[in-house]
CSV table of C-alpha atoms and ligand atoms in Angstrom, one decimal:
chain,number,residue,atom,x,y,z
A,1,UNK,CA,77.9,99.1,125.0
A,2,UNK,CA,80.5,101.7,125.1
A,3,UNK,CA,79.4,105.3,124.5
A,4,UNK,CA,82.0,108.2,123.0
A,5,UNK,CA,81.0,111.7,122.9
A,6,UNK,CA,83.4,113.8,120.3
A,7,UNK,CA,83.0,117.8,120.8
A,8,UNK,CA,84.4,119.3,118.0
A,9,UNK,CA,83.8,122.3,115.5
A,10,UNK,CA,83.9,119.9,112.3
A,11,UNK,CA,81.4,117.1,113.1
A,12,UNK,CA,81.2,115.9,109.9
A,13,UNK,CA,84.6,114.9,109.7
A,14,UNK,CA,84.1,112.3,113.0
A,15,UNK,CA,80.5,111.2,111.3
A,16,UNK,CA,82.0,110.2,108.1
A,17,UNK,CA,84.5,108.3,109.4
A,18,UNK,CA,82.8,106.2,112.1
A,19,UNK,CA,79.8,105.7,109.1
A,20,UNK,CA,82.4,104.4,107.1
A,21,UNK,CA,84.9,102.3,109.3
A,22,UNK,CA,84.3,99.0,111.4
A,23,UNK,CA,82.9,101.4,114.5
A,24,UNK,CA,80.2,101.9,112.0
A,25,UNK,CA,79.3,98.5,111.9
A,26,UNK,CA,79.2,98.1,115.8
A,27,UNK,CA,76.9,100.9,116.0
A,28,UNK,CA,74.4,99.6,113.8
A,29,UNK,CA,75.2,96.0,116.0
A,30,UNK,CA,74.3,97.9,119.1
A,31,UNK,CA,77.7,97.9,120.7
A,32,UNK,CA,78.7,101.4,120.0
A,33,UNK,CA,77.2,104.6,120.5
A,34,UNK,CA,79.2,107.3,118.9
A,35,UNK,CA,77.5,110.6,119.3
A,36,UNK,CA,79.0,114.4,117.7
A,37,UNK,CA,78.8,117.9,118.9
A,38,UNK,CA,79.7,121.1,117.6
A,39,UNK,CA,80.7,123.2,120.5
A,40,UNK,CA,80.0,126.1,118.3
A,41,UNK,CA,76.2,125.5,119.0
A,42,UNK,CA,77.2,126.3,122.9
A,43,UNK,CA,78.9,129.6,122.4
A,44,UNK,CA,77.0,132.5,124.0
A,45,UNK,CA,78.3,135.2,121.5
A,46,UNK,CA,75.9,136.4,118.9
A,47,UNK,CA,78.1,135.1,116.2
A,48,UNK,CA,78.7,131.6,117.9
A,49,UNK,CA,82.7,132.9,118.1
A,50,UNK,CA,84.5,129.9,119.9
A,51,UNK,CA,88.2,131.8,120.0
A,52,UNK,CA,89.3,134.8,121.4
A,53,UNK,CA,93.2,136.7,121.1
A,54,UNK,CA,95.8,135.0,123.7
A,55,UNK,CA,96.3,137.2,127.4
A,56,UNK,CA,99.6,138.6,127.1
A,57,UNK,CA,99.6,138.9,123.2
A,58,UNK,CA,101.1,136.3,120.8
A,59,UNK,CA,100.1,134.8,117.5
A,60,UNK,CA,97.0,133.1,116.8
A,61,UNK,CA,93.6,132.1,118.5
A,62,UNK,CA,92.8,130.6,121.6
A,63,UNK,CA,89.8,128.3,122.3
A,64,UNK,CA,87.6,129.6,124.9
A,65,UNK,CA,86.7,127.4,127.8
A,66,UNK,CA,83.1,128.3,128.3
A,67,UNK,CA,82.0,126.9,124.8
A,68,UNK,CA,83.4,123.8,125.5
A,69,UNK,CA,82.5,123.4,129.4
A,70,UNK,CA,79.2,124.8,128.2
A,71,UNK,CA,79.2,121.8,126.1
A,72,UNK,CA,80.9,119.3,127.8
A,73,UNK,CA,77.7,119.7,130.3
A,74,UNK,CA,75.1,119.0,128.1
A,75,UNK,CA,76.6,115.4,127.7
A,76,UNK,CA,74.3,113.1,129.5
A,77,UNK,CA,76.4,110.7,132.0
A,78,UNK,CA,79.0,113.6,131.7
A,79,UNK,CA,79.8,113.5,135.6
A,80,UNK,CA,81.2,109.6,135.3
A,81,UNK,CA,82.7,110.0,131.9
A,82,UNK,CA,86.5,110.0,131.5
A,83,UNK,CA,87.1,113.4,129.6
A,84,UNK,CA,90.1,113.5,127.3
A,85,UNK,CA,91.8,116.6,125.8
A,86,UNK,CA,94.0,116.0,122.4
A,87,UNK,CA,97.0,118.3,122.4
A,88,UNK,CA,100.6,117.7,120.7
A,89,UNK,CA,101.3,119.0,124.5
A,90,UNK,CA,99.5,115.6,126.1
A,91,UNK,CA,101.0,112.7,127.4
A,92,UNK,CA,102.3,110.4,124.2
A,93,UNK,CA,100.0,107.5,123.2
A,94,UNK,CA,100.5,104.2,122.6
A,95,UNK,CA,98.9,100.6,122.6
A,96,UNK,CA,99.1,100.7,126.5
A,97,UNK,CA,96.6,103.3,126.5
A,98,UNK,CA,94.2,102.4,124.4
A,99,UNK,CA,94.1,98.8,126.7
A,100,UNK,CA,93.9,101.2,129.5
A,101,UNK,CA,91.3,103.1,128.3
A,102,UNK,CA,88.8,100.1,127.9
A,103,UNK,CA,87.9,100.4,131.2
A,104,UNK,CA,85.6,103.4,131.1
A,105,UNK,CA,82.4,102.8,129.4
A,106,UNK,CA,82.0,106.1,128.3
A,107,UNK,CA,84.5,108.6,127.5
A,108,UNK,CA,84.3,112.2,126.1
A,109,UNK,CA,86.9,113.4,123.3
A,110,UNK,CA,87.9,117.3,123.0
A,111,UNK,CA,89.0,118.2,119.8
A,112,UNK,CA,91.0,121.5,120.1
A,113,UNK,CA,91.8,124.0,116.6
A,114,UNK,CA,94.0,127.5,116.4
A,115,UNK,CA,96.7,127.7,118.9
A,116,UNK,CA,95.4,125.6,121.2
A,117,UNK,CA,92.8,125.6,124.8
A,118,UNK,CA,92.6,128.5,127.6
A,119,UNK,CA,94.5,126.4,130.0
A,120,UNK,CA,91.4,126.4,132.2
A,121,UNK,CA,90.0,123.4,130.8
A,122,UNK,CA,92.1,121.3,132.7
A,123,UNK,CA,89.8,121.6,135.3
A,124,UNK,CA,87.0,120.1,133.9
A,125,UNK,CA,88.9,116.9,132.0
A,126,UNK,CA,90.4,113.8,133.0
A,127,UNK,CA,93.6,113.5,130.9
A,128,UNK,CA,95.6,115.1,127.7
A,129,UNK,CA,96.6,112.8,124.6
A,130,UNK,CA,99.4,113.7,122.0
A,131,UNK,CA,99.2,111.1,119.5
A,132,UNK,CA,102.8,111.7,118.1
A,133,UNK,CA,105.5,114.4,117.7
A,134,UNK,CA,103.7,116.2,115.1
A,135,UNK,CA,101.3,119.4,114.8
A,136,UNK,CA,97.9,118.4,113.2
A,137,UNK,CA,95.6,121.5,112.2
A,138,UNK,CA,92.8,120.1,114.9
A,139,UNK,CA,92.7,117.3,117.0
A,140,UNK,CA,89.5,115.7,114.7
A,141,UNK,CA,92.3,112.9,113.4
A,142,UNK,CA,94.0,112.6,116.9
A,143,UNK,CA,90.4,111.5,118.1
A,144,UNK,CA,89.9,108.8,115.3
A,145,UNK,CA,92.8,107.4,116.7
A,146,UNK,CA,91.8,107.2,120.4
A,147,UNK,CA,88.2,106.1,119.2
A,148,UNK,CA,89.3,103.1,116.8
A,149,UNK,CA,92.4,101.6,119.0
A,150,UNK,CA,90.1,101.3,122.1
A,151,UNK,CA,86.6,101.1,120.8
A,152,UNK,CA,88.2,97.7,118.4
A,153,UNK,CA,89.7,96.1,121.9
A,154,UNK,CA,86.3,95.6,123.3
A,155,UNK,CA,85.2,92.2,123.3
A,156,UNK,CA,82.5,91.5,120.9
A,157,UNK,CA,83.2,94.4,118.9
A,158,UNK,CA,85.2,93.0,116.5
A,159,UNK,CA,84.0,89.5,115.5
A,160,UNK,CA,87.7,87.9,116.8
A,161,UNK,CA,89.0,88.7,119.7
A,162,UNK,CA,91.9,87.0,119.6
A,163,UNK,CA,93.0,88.5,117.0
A,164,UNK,CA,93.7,91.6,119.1
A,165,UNK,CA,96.1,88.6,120.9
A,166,UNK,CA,98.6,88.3,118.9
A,167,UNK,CA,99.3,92.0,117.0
A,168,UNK,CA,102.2,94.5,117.1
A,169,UNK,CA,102.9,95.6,120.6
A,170,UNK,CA,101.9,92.3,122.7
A,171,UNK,CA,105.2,91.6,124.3
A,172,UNK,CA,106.5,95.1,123.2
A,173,UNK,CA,107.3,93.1,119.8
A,174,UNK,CA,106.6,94.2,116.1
A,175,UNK,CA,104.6,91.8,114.0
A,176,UNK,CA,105.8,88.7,112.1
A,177,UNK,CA,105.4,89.7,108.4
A,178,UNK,CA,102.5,87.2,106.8
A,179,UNK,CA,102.0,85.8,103.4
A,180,UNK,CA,98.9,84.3,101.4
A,181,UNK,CA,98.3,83.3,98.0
A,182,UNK,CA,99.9,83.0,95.2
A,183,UNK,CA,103.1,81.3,96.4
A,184,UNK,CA,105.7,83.1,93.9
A,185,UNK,CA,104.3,86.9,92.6
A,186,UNK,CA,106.7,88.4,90.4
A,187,UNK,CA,109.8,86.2,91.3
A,188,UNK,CA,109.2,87.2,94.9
A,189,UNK,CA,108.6,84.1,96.7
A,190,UNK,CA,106.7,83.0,99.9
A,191,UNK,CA,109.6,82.0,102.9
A,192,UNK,CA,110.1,78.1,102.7
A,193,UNK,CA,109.3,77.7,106.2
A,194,UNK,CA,106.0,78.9,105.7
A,195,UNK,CA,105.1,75.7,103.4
A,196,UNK,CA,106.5,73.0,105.2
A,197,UNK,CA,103.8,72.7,107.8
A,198,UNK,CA,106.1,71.9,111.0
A,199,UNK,CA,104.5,74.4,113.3
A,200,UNK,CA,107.9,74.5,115.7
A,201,UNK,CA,110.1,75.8,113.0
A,202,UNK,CA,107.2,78.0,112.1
A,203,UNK,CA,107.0,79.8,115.3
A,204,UNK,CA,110.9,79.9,115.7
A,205,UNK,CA,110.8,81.4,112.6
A,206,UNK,CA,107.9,84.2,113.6
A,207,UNK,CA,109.6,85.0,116.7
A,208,UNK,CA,113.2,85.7,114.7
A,209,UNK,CA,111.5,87.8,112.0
A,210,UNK,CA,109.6,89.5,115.2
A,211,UNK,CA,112.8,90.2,116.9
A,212,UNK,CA,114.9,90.9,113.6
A,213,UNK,CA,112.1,93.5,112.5
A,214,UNK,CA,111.7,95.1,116.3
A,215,UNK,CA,115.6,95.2,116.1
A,216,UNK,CA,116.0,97.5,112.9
A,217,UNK,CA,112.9,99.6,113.3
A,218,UNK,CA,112.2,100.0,117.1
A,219,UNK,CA,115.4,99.3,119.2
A,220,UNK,CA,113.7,101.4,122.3
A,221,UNK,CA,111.4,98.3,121.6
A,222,UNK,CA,113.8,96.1,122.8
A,223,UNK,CA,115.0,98.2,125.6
A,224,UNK,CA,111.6,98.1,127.3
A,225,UNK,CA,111.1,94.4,126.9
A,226,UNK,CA,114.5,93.8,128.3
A,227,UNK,CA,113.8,96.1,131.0
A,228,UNK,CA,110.2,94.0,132.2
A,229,UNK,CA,111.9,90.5,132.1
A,230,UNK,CA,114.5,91.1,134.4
B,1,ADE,N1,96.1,118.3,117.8
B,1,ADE,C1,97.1,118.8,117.0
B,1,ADE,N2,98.1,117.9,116.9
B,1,ADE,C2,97.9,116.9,117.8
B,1,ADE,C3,98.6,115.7,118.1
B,1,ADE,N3,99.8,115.4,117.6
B,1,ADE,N4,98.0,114.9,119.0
B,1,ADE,C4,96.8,115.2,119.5
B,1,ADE,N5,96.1,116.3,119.2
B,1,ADE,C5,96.6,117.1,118.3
């Protein structure tokens, strides 16, 4: 069972999408327990304000620290959760991460919104994650991402696990390209190869179109890979 706490200020947005995605069906299985909070319900001010003007002036909101610690405490198991903070400022992910991240049974995901956190939260969580070189209005999407690319790596939680073997960014390698019926759709024909059922020239072929693809689109890719096999 792996447990996820999401604090947020739009829950519904993280409720929808677990409801409707695979995690959904792992909850109702048992192996998932996804649970939402509004850190607007922990803010002491009489109007449940979570943001407050920057120190030293600026542009923009900052989050305040005691909603969310506030919050962050009324997490049951909160003392041996890993707590994670999504920022465009955090460390970049990527598939490494998310195998990484399997290993805590129960993590916390902090959703930030406006300009960003009162740097004091850092004292009170684990890591920060930037999923990409982009700014995203709030970190609700940023959290899907953590949630879905670890929660699907645990055994049992998708019905086969090896197919979590063989996918884009084992061996630091893009993805064969893979074809199913019908053979010829619109003049555009499935690779000869692929029909002659010699399962040698078959994988030689995979592992070309693997390399050819990782080539074009990723070369830092390659880099990496060359870099762990000497
Ligand atoms: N919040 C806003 N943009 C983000 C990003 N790129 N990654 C994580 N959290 C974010």
């Amino acid at each position: 069972m792996v447990i996820v706490d999401v604090l947020t200020l739009f829950p519904k947005m993280i409720e929808a999408f677990v409801q409707e995605s695979i995690l959904g069906r792992a909850q109702v299985e048992g192996k998932l327990h996804v649970r939402v909070h509004n850190f607007r319900d922990f803010s002491l001010d009489k109007h449940h304000k979570v943001d407050d003007t920057p120190y030293g002036g600026g542009a923009g909101m900052v989050l305040q620290v005691e909603p969310i610690v506030r919050a962050l405490r009324s997490i049951e198991g909160h003392q041996h959760a890993h707590k994670i903070l999504l920022t465009p400022s955090g460390t970049p992910y990527h598939q490494g991460h998310a195998k990484r991240l399997t290993q805590y049974p129960h993590l916390i995901l902090i959703c930030g919104h406006y300009e960003g956190f009162d740097e004091r939260i850092v004292h009170y969580i684990d890591e920060e994650i930037s999923i990409g070189d982009y700014v995203l209005t709030g970190g609700e999407a940023a959290a899907l991402v953590v949630m879905e690319s670890v929660v699907r790596l645990h055994t049992g939680v998708l019905n086969n696990a090896e197919s979590t073997e063989e996918e884009s960014f084992e061996d630091d390698l893009l993805e064969y390209p893979h074809y199913t019926k019908p053979m010829v759709f619109e003049g555009h024909e499935v690779p000869e190869v692929l029909r002659t059922g010699h399962h040698e020239n078959i994988r030689l072929w995979r592992l070309d179109q693997q390399l050819k693809r990782t080539r074009e689109r990723r070369p830092d890719l390659l880099v990496k890979r060359e870099k762990k096999q000497r």
